[in-house]
Short mmCIF file of C-alpha atoms in Angstrom, two decimals:
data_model
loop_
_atom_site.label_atom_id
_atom_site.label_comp_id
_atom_site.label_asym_id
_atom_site.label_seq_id
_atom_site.Cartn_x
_atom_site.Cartn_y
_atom_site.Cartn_z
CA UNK X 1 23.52 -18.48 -28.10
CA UNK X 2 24.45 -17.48 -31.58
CA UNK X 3 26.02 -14.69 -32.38
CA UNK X 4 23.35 -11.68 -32.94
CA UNK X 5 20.64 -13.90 -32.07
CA UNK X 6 17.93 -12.80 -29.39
CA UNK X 7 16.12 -15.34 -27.17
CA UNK X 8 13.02 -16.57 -28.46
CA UNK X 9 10.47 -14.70 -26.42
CA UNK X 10 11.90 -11.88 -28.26
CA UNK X 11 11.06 -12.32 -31.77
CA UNK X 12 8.67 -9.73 -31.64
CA UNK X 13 11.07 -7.31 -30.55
CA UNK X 14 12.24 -4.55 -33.02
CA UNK X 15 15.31 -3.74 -31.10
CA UNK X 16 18.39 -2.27 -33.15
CA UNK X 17 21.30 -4.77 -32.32
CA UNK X 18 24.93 -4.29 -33.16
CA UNK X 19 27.82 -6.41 -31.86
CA UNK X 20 31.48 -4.89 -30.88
CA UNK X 21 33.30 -8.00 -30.27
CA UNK X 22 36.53 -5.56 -29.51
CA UNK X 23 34.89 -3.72 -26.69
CA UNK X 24 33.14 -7.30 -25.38
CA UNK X 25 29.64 -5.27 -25.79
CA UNK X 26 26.43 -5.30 -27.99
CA UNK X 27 24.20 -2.12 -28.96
CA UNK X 28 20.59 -2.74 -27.84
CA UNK X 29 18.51 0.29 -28.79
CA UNK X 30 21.82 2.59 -28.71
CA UNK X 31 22.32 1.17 -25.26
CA UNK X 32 25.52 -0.89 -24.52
CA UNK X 33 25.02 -4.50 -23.15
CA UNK X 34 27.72 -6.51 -22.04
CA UNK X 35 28.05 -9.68 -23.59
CA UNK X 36 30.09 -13.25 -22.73
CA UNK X 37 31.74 -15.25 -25.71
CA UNK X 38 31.96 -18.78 -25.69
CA UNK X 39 34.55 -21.12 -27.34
CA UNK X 40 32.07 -21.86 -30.58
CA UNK X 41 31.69 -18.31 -31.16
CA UNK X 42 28.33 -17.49 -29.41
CA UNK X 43 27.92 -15.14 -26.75
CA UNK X 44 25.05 -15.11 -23.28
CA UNK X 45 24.01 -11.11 -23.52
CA UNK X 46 23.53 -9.38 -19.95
CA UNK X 47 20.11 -8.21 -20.68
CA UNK X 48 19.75 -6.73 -16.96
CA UNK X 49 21.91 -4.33 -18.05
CA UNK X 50 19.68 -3.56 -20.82
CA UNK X 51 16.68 -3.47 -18.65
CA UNK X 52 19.04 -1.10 -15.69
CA UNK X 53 18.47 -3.93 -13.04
CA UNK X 54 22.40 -4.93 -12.94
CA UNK X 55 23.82 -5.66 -9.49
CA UNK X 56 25.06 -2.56 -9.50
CA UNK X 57 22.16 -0.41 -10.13
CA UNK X 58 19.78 -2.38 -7.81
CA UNK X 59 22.90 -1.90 -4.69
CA UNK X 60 22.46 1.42 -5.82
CA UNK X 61 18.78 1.79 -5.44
CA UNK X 62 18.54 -0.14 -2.04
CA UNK X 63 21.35 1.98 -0.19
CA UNK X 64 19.43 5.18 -1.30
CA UNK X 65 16.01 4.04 -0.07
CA UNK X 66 18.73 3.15 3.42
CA UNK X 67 19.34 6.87 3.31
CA UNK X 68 16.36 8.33 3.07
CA UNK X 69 14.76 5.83 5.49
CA UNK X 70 17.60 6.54 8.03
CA UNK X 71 18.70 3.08 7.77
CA UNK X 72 22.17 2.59 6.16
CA UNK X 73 23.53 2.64 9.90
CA UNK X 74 22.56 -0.98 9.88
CA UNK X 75 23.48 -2.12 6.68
CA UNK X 76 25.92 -4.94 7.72
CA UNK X 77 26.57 -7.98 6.82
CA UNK X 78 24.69 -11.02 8.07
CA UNK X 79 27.61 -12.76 9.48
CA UNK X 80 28.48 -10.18 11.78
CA UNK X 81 24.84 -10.45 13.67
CA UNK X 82 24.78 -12.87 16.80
CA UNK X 83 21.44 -14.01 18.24
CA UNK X 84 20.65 -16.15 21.45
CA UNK X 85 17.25 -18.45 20.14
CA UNK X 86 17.41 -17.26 16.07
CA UNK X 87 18.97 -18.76 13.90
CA UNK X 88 19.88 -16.01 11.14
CA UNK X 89 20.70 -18.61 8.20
CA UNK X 90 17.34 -20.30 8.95
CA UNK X 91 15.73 -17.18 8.62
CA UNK X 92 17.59 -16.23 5.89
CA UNK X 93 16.64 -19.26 3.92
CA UNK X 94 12.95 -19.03 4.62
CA UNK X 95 12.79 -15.50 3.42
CA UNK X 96 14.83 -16.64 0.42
CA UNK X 97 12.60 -19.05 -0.38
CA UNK X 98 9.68 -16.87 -0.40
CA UNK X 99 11.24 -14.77 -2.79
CA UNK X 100 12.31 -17.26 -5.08
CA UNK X 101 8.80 -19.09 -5.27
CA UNK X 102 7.00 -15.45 -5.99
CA UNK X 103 9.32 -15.09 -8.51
CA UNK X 104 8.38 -18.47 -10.23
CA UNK X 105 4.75 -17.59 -9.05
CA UNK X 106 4.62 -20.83 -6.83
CA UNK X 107 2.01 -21.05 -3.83
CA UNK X 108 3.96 -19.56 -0.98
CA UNK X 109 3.65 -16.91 1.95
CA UNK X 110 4.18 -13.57 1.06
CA UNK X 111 4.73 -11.63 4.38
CA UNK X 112 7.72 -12.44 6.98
CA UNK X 113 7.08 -10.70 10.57
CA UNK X 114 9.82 -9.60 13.21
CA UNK X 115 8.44 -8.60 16.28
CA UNK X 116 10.18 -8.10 19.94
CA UNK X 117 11.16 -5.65 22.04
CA UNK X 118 13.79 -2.59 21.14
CA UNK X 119 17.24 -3.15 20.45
CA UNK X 120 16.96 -6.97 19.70
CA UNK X 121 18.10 -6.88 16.39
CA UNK X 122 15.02 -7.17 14.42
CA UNK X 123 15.76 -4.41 11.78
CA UNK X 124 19.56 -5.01 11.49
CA UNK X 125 18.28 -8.38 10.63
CA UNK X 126 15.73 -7.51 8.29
CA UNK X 127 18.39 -4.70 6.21
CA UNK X 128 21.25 -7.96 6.06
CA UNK X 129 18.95 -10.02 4.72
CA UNK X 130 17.73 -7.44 2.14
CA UNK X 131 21.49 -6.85 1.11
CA UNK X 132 21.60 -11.04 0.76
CA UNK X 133 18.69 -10.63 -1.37
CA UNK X 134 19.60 -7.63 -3.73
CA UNK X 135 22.98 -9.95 -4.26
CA UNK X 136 20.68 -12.62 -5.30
CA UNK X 137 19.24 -10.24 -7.99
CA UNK X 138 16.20 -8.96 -6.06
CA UNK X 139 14.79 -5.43 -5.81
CA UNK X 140 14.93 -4.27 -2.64
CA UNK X 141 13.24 -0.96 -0.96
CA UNK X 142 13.13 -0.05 2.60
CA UNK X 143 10.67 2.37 4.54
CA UNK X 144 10.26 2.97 8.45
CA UNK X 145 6.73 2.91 8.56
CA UNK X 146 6.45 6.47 10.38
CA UNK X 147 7.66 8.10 7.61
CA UNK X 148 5.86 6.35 4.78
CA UNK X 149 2.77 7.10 6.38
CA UNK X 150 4.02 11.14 5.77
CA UNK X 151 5.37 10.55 2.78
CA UNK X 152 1.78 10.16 1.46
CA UNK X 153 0.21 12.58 3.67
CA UNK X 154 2.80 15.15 2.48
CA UNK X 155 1.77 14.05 -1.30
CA UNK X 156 -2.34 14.63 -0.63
CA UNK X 157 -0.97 18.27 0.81
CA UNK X 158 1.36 19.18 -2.18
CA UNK X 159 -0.20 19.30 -6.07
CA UNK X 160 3.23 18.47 -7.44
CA UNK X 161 3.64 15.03 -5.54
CA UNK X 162 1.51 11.92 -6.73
CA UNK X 163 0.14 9.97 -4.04
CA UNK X 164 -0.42 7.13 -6.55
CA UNK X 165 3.22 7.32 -7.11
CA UNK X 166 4.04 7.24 -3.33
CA UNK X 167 1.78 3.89 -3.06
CA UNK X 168 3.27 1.93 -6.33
CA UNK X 169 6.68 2.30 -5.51
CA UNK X 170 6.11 0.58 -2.62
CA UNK X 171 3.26 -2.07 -3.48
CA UNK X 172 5.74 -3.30 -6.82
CA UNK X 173 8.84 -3.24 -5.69
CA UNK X 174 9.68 -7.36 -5.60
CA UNK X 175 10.92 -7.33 -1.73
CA UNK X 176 9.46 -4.42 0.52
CA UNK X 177 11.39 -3.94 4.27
CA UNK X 178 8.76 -2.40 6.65
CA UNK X 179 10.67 -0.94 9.34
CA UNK X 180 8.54 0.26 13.29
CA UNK X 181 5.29 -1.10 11.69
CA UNK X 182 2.68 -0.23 14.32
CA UNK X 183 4.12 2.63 15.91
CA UNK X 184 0.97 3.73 17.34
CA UNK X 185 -1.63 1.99 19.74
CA UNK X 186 -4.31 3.84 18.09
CA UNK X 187 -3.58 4.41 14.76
CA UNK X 188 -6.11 6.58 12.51
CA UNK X 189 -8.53 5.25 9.96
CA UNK X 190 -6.72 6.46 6.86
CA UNK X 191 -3.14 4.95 8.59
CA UNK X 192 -5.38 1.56 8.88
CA UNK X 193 -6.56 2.04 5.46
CA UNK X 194 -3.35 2.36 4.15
CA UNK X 195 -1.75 -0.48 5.99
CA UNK X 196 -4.64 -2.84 4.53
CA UNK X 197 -4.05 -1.49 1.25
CA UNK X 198 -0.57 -2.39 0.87
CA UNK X 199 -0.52 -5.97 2.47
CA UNK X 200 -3.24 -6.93 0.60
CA UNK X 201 -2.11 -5.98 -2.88
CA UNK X 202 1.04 -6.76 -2.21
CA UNK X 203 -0.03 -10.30 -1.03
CA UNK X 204 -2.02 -10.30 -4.55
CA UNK X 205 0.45 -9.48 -6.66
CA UNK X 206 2.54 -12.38 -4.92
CA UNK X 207 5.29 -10.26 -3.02
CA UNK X 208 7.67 -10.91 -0.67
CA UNK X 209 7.52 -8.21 2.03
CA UNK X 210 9.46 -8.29 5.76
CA UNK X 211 7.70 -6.40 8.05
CA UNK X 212 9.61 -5.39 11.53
CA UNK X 213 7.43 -4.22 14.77
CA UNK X 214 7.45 -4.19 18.57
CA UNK X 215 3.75 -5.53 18.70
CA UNK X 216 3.29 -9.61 18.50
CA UNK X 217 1.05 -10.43 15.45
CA UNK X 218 -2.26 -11.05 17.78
CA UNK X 219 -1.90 -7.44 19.08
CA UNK X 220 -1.65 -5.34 15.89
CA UNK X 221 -4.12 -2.56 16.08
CA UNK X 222 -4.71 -2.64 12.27
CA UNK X 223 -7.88 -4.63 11.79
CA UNK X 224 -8.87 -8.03 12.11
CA UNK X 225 -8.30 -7.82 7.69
CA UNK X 226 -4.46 -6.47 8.87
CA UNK X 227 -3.65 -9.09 11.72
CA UNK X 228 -5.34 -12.41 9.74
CA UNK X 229 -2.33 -11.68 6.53
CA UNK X 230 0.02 -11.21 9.48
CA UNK X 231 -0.55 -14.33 11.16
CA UNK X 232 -1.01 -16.50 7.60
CA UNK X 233 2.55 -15.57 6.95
CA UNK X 234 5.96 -16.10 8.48
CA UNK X 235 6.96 -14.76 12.05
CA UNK X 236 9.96 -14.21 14.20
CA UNK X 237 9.97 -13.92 17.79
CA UNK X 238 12.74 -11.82 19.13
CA UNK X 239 11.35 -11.63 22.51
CA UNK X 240 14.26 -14.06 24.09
CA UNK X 241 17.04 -11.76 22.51
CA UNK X 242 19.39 -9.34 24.36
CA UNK X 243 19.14 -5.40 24.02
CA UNK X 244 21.93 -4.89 22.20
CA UNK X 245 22.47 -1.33 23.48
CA UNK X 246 22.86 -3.43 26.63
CA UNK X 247 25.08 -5.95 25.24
CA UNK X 248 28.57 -3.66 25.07
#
């Protein structure tokens, strides 16, 4: 690309741009972008800096939403997870290629399902492959269920909090981690409600969202609305794996 020349779905932009070839950075809007010279004198700008979505910044935002979901405990890397019957690069790849296809806005399923029984590895699988995707320049958030369902209860109760607010977050984030989705056998009409409301317009809006639980897909006790987008999508049996608390 030329030098001082913005890409062509830009035109329209009336952004103030001024190159510092000594400091290897341009001035976008009294921001600095970094920029990449090539041999004829051009230079590729880094425009997710520009727009804050740099690797660094999006790391940044996915070990927080660990840390507030209790969850940074199992944010390690995929090679270090062993598995009897899964096969975590297959997995991996699937989910990947979900997220790639929503991102081009190709046909795909939107919703990949981990269900088994405690201690089988279903969330540390879930959080590595979120840190595989972040490095692949996805968005990535992370909620345990439990406490997303307060998080919006606690917003109706206090005047200061948007529950609107609570909901987008999570329904436009690009990759949502559901972590203990079902938690309870008999889960209220407003916790059903909710749980509708965020497949669905997530699923809408074409995004790729991992969901972990200990109930199989034909036993969720969400709706027959609920279980239909669960079964439609991807699913993981981790039935056949060892309790890892066991495994030491």
């Amino acid at each position: 690309r030329k030098q001082n020349e913005l890409p062509s779905d830009s035109v329209s932009d009336t952004r103030s741009v001024n190159k510092d070839t000594h400091n290897n950075f341009i001035n976008i809007d009294g921001k600095p972008v970094r920029i990449v010279e090539d041999a004829s004198g051009g230079f590729s700008i880094h425009y997710e800096d520009w727009q804050g979505k740099s690797e660094d910044r999006r790391l940044s935002i996915w070990e927080d939403s660990l840390k507030k979901a209790g969850l940074l405990k199992y944010n390690r890397p995929l090679s270090d997870l062993e598995y009897k019957t899964i096969n975590r690069r297959e997995v991996l790849s699937m989910v990947k290629q979900t997220f790639h296809q929503t991102r081009s806005g190709g046909d795909c399923c939107y919703t990949n399902y981990f269900y088994g029984p405690s201690g089988t590895g279903k969330t540390s699988l879930a959080i590595a492959i979120g840190h595989e995707l972040v490095k692949d320049g996805g968005r990535v958030l992370a909620y345990r269920w439990k406490e997303f369902l307060i998080n919006i209860i606690d917003a109706y109760s206090d005047d200061s909090k948007s529950v609107s607010g609570v909901q987008e977050e999570a329904t436009k984030i690009p990759v949502l981690i559901i972590d203990e989705f079902s938690t309870r056998l008999e889960p209220t009409p407003s916790e059903k409600d909710t749980a509708l409301g965020l497949i669905s317009r997530r699923e809408g809006m074409g995004l790729s969202t991992i969901i972990t639980s200990n109930v199989s897909p034909n036993n969720l006790p969400y709706g027959q609305a609920v279980k239909s987008r669960i079964q439609s999508g991807y699913y993981t049996c981790f039935d056949e794996e060892k309790n890892y608390r066991l495994r030491k």
